[in-house]
Coordinates of C-alpha atoms in Angstrom, one line a residue:
Chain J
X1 CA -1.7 -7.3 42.1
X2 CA -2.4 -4.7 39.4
X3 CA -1.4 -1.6 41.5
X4 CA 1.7 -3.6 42.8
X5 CA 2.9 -4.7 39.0
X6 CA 2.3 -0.4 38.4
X7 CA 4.4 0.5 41.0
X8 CA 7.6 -1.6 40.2
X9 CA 7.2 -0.3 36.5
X10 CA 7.0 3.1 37.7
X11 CA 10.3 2.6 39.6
X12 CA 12.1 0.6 37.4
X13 CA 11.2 3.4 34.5
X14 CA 12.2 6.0 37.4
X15 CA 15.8 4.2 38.2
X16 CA 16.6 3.6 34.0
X17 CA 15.4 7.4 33.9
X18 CA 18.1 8.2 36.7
X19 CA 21.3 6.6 35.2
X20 CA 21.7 8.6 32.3
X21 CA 21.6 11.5 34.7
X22 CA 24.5 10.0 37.1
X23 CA 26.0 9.6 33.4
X24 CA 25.8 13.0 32.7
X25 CA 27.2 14.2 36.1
X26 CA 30.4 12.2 35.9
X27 CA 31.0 13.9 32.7
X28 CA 31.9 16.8 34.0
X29 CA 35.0 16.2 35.1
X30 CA 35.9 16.1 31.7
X31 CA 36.7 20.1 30.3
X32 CA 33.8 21.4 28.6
X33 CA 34.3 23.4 25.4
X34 CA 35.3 26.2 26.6
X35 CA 37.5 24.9 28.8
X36 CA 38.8 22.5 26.1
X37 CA 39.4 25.8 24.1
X38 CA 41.6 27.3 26.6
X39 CA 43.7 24.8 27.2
X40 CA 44.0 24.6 23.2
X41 CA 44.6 27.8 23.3
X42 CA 47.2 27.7 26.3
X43 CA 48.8 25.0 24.6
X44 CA 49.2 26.9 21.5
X45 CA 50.5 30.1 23.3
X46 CA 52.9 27.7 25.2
X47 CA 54.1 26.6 22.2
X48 CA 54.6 29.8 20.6
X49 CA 56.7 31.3 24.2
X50 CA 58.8 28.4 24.0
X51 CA 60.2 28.6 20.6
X52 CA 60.5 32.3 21.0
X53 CA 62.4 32.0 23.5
X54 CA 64.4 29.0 22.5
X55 CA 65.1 31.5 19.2
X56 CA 66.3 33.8 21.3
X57 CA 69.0 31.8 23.3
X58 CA 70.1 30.0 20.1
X59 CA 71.0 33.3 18.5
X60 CA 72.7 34.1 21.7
X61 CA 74.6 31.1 21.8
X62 CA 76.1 31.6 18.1
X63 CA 76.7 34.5 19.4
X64 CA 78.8 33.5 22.5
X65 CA 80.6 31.1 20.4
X66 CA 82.1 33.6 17.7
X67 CA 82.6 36.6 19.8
X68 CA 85.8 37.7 20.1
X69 CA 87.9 38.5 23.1
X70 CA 86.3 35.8 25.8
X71 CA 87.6 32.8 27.5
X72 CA 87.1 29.3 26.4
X73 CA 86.4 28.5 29.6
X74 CA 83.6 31.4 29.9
X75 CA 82.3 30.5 26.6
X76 CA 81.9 26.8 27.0
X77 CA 80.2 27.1 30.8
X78 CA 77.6 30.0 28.9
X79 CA 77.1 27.6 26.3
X80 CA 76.4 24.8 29.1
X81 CA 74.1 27.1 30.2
X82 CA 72.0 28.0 27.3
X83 CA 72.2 24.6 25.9
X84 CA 70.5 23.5 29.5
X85 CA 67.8 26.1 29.1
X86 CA 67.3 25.1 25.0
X87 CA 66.5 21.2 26.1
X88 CA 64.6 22.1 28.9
X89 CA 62.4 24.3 27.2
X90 CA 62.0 21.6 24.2
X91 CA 60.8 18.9 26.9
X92 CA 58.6 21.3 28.4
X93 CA 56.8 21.7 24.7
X94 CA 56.5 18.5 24.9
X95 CA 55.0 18.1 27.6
X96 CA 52.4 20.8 26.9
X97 CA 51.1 19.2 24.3
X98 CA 50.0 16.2 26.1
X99 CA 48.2 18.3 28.8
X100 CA 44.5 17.4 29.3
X101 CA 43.4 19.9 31.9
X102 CA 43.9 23.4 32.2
X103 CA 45.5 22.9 35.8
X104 CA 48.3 21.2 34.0
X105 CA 48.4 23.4 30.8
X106 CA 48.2 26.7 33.4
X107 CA 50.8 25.0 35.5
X108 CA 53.2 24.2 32.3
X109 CA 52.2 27.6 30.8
X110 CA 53.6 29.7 33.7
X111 CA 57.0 27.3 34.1
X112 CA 57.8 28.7 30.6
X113 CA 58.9 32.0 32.3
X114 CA 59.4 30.8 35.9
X115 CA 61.4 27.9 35.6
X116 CA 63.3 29.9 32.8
X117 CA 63.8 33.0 32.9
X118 CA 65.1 33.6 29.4
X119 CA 64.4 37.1 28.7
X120 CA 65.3 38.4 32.5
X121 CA 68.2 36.5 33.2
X122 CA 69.3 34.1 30.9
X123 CA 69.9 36.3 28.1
X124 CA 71.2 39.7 30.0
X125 CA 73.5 37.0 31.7
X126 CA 74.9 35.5 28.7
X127 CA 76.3 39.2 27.4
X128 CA 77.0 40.4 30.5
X129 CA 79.3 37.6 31.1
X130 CA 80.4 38.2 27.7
X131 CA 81.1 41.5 28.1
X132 CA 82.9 41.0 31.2
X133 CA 85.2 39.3 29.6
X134 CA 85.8 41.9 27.0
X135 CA 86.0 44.2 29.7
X136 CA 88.8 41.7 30.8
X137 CA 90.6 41.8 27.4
X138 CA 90.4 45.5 27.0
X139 CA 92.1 46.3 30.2
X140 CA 95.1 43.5 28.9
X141 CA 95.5 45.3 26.3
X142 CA 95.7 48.4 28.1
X143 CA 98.0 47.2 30.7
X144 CA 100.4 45.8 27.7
X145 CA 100.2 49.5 26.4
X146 CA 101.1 50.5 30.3
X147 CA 104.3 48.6 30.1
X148 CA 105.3 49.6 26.7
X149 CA 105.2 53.2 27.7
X150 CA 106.6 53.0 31.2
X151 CA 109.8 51.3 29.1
X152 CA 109.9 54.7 26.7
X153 CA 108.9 56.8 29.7
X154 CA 111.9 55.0 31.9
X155 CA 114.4 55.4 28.8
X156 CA 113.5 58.9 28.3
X157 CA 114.4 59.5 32.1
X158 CA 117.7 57.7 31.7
X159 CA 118.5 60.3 28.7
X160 CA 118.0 62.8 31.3
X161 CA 115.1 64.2 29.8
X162 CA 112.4 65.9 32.1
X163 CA 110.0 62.8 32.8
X164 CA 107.6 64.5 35.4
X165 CA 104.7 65.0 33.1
X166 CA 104.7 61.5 31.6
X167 CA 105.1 59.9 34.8
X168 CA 102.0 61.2 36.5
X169 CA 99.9 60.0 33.8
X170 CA 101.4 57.0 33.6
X171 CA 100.3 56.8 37.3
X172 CA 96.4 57.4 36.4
X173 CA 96.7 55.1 33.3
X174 CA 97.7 52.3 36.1
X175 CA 95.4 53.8 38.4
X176 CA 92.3 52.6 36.1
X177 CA 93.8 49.2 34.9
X178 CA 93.8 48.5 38.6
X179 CA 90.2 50.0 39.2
X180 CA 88.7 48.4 36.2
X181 CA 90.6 44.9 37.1
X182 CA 89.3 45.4 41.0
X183 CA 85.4 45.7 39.2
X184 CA 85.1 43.4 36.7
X185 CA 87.8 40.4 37.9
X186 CA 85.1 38.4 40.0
X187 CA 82.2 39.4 37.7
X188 CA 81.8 37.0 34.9
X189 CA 81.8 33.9 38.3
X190 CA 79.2 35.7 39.8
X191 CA 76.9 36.1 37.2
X192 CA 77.2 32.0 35.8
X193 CA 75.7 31.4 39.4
X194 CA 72.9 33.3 39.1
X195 CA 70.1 30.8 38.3
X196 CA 65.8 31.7 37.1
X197 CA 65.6 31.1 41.2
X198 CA 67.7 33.9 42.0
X199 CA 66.0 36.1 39.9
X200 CA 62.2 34.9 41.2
X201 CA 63.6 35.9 44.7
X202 CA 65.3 39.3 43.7
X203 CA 64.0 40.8 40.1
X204 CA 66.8 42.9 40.7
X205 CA 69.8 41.0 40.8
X206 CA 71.3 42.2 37.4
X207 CA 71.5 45.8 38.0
X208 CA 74.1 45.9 40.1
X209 CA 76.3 44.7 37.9
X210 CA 75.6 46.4 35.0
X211 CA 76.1 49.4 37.0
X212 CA 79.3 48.2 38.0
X213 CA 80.4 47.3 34.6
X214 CA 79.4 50.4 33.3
X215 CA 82.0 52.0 35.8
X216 CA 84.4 49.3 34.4
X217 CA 84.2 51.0 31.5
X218 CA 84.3 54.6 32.6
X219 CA 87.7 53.9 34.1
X220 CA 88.9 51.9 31.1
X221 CA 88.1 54.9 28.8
X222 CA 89.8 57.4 31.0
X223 CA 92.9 55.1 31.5
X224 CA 93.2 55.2 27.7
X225 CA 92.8 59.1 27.5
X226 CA 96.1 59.0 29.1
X227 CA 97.6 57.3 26.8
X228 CA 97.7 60.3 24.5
X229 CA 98.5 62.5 27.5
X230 CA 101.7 60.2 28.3
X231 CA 102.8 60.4 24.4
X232 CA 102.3 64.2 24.3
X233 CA 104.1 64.6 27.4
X234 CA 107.0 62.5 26.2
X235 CA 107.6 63.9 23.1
X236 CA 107.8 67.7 24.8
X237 CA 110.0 66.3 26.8
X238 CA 112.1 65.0 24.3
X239 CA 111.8 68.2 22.6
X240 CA 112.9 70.2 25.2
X241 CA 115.8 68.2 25.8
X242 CA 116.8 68.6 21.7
X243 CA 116.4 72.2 22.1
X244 CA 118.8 72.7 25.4
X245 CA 121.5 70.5 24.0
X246 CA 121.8 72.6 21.0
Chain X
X1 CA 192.1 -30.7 74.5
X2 CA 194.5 -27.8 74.6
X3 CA 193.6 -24.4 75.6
X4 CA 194.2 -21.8 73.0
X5 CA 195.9 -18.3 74.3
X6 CA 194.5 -15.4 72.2
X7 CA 197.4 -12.9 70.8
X8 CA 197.5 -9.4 71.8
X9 CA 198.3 -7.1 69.3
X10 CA 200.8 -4.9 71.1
X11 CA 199.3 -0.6 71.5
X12 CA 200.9 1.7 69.1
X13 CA 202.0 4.0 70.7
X14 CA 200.3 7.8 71.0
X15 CA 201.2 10.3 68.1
X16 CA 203.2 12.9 70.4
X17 CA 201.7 16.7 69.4
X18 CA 204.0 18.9 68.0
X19 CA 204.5 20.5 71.1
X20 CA 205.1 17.9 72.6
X21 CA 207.9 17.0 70.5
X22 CA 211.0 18.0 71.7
X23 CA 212.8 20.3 69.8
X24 CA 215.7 18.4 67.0
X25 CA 214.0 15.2 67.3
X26 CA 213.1 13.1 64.3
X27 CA 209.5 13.6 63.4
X28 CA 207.5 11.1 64.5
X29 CA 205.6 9.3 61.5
X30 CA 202.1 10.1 63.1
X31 CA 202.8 13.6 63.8
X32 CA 200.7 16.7 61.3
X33 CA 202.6 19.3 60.8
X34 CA 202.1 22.5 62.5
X35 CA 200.3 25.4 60.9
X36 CA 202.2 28.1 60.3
X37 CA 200.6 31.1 62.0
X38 CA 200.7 34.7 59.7
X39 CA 201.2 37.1 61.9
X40 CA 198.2 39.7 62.1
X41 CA 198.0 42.6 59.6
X42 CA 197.0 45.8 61.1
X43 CA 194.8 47.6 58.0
X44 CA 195.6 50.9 57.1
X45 CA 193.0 53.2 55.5
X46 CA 191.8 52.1 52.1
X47 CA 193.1 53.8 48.6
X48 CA 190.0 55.4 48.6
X49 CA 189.7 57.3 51.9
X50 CA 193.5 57.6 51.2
X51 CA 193.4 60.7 49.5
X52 CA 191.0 62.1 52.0
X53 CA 193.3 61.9 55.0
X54 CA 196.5 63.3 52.9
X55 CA 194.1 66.0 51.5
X56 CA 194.1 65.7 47.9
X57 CA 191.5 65.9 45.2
X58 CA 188.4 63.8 44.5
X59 CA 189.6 60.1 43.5
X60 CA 189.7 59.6 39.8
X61 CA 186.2 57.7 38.3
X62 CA 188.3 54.5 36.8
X63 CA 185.3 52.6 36.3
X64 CA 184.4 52.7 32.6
X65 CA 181.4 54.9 32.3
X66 CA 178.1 53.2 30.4
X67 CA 176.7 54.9 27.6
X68 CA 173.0 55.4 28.2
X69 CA 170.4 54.2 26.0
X70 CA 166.8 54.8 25.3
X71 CA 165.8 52.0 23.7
X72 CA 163.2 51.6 25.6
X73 CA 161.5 54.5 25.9
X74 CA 161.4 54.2 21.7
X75 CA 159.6 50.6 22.4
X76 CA 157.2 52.0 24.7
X77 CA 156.5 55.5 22.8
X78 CA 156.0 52.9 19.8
X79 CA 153.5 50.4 21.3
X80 CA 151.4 53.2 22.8
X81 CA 151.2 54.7 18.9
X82 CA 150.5 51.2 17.6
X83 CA 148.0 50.7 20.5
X84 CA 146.3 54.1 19.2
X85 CA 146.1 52.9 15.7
X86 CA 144.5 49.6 16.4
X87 CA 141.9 51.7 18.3
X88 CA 141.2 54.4 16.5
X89 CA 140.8 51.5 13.6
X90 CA 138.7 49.2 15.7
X91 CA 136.4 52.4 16.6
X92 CA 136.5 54.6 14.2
X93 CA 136.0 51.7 11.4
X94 CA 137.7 53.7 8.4
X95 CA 138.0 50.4 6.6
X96 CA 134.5 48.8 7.5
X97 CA 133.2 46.9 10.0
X98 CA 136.6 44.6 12.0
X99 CA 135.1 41.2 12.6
X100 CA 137.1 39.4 15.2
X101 CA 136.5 35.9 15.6
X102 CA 134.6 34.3 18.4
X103 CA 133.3 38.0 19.0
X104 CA 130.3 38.7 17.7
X105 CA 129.9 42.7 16.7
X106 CA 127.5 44.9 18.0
X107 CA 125.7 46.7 15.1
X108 CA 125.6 50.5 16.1
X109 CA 122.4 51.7 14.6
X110 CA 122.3 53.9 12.2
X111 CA 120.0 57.3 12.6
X112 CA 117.9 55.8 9.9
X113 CA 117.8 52.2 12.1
X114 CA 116.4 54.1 15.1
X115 CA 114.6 56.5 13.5
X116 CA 112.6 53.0 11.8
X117 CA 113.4 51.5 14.8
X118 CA 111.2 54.3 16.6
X119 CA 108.4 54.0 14.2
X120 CA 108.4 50.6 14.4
X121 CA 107.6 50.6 18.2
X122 CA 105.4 53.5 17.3
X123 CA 103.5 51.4 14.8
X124 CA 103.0 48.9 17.4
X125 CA 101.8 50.9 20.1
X126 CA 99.4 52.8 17.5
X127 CA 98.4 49.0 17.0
X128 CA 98.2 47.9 20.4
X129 CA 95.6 51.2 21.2
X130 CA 93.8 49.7 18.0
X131 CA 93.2 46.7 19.6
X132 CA 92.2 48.4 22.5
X133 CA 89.8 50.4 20.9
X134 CA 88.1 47.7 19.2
X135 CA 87.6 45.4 22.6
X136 CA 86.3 48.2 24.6
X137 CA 83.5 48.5 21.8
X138 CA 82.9 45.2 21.8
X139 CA 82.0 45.5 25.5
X140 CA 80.3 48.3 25.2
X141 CA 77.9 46.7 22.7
X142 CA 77.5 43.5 24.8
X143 CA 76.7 45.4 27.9
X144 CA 74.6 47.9 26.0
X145 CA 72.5 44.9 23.9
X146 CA 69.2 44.4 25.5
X147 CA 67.5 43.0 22.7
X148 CA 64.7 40.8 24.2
X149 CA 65.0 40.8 27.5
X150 CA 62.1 42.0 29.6
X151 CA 60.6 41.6 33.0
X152 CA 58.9 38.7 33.1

């Protein structure tokens, strides 16, 4: 009776002897310090990426809104944009912060660039588009300058003057309007479709249009060398004309 | 009742033609008188070819001979020198601008107007270029600002 009073005291000390142990192994689920440290420190990271980034694309929006020579309708789909980007960034802080285990604070973490795509895309999109649109404006102006001189240039010819010179650069300053139109008319819809998904497939979607933009403004810049070329020409003509009717 | 006979006016009798008449006999009341027939007149030659035939001399101009006047040649010479006045005064504007009403003028530009004129349009152009200048810089800043943006 003795022995058998021993032997359920010995389990009974052995089973309360167990439970803290199966205590103990259900804990660690739970992060351990480290673990707690680096999502403290992921979160903290996080935190600090988002609101550089949502710095960023602020400035860039106060930006789009009082730049000169863009379209309402440009400006207020770049601002769409940006203001998209700035409130899902904000929820995504948010969201961070609440994170318990790294697998959601890693996860969150890496959407901050991913899902994003501020500084690859967002922001090279929003002055691209921008300048697009200057580019746009520039070769308006140009084309108004066009017209203005084809009128002197068609006035001198009616005086009879010698209108040959003025003519064919006349012809290359239309030649580039055209050119520069041709490049940069269907840019600025292009480049408001691009999304952080196009970019994740192709990390190269951009340069092809700033390469082509930067012909854009190649054949701007010559177009308006010859605007000096087509006054110079029209004033010798005139000149010559003054000299043979005295 | 008894029966009524009409009354027949009795026929006059036929108005006998002169020729019929015979010759002496008392005219009868209905008869018109016969029209004396001119006997025919054989035309000689006219006063004017007379002369011609008997050989004389060129027939003497009786008609009274108008003096000619030049009246209006004067008129016309006049209206062409009034016409040439009113010109050379609607042109030439000796007395300042002619304002006729219901026609509005055309200013003729002076030298000085054209010559503004000129730099005026100059002005603008120089302007326009300007503008021109100033958006093309503005591109070029936008498409050359990177500031930021990375690979992520």
């Amino acid at each position: 009776m003795t022995v058998r009073v021993l032997i359920r005291a010995t389990l009974a000390a052995a089973l309360f002897t167990v439970i803290p142990l199966n205590t103990v192994t259900a804990v660690t689920a739970a992060p351990s310090d480290a673990q707690t440290q680096r999502i403290s420190n992921l979160k903290t990271r996080g935190a600090a990426e988002i609101d550089r980034r949502i710095a960023a694309l602020k400035a860039v929006q106060a930006k789009t809104a009082e730049v000169k020579n863009i379209s309402a309708a440009n400006r207020a789909a770049i601002n769409a944009q940006l203001t998209g980007e700035l409130a899902g960034l904000a929820a995504l802080k948010a969201k961070l912060t609440t994170d318990t285990t790294l697998v959601e604070a890693r996860a969150d973490a890496a959407s901050i660039v991913s899902e994003y795509r501020v500084y690859a895309l967002m922001l090279p999109k929003a002055r691209l588009v921008v300048a697009a649109d200057q580019f746009a404006a520039a070769e308006d102006r140009l084309a108004q300058i066009g017209a203005k001189l084809q009128s002197k240039v068609a006035a001198a010819k009616t005086r009879g003057e010698n209108t040959a010179a003025a003519e064919t650069a006349l012809e290359d300053l239309w030649r580039g309007v055209d050119t520069a139109r041709a490049r940069t008319a269907p840019m600025t819809a292009d480049l408001l479709a691009l999304q952080p998904s196009t970019y994740n497939a192709d990390h190269a979607v951009l340069v092809g249009y700033r390469t082509t933009m930067g012909e854009a403004y190649q054949d701007i810049k010559a177009a308006r060398a010859e605007i000096a070329a087509i006054e110079a020409a029209l004033a010798a003509s005139a000149k010559k004309a003054g000299t043979q009717s005295n | 009742m008894p029966e009524t006979v009409p009354e027949e006016t009795p026929a006059q009798p036929a108005a006998p033609s002169a020729a019929d008449a015979a010759p002496g006999a008392a005219p009868h009341p209905n008869a018109t008188d016969p029209v004396p027939q001119e006997a025919p007149v054989i035309a000689g030659p006219s006063p004017m070819v007379q002369p011609f035939i008997s050989g004389g001399g060129p027939p003497p101009d009786l008609t009274p001979r108008r003096k000619r006047s030049h009246g209006g040649l004067i008129f016309l010479i006049l209206l062409l020198l009034v016409g040439a006045a009113a010109a050379f005064v609607y042109l030439a504007q000796p007395f300042g601008p002619i304002t006729i009403p219901g026609i509005t003028p055309t200013p003729t530009p002076t030298a000085a107007e054209a010559k503004d004129a000129a730099n005026s349009d100059s002005d603008a152009l120089n302007s326009d270029v300007d503008n021109l200048d100033k958006s093309l810089k503005d591109a070029d800043t936008s498409l050359s600002d990177r500031a930021g943006e990375v690979n992520e």
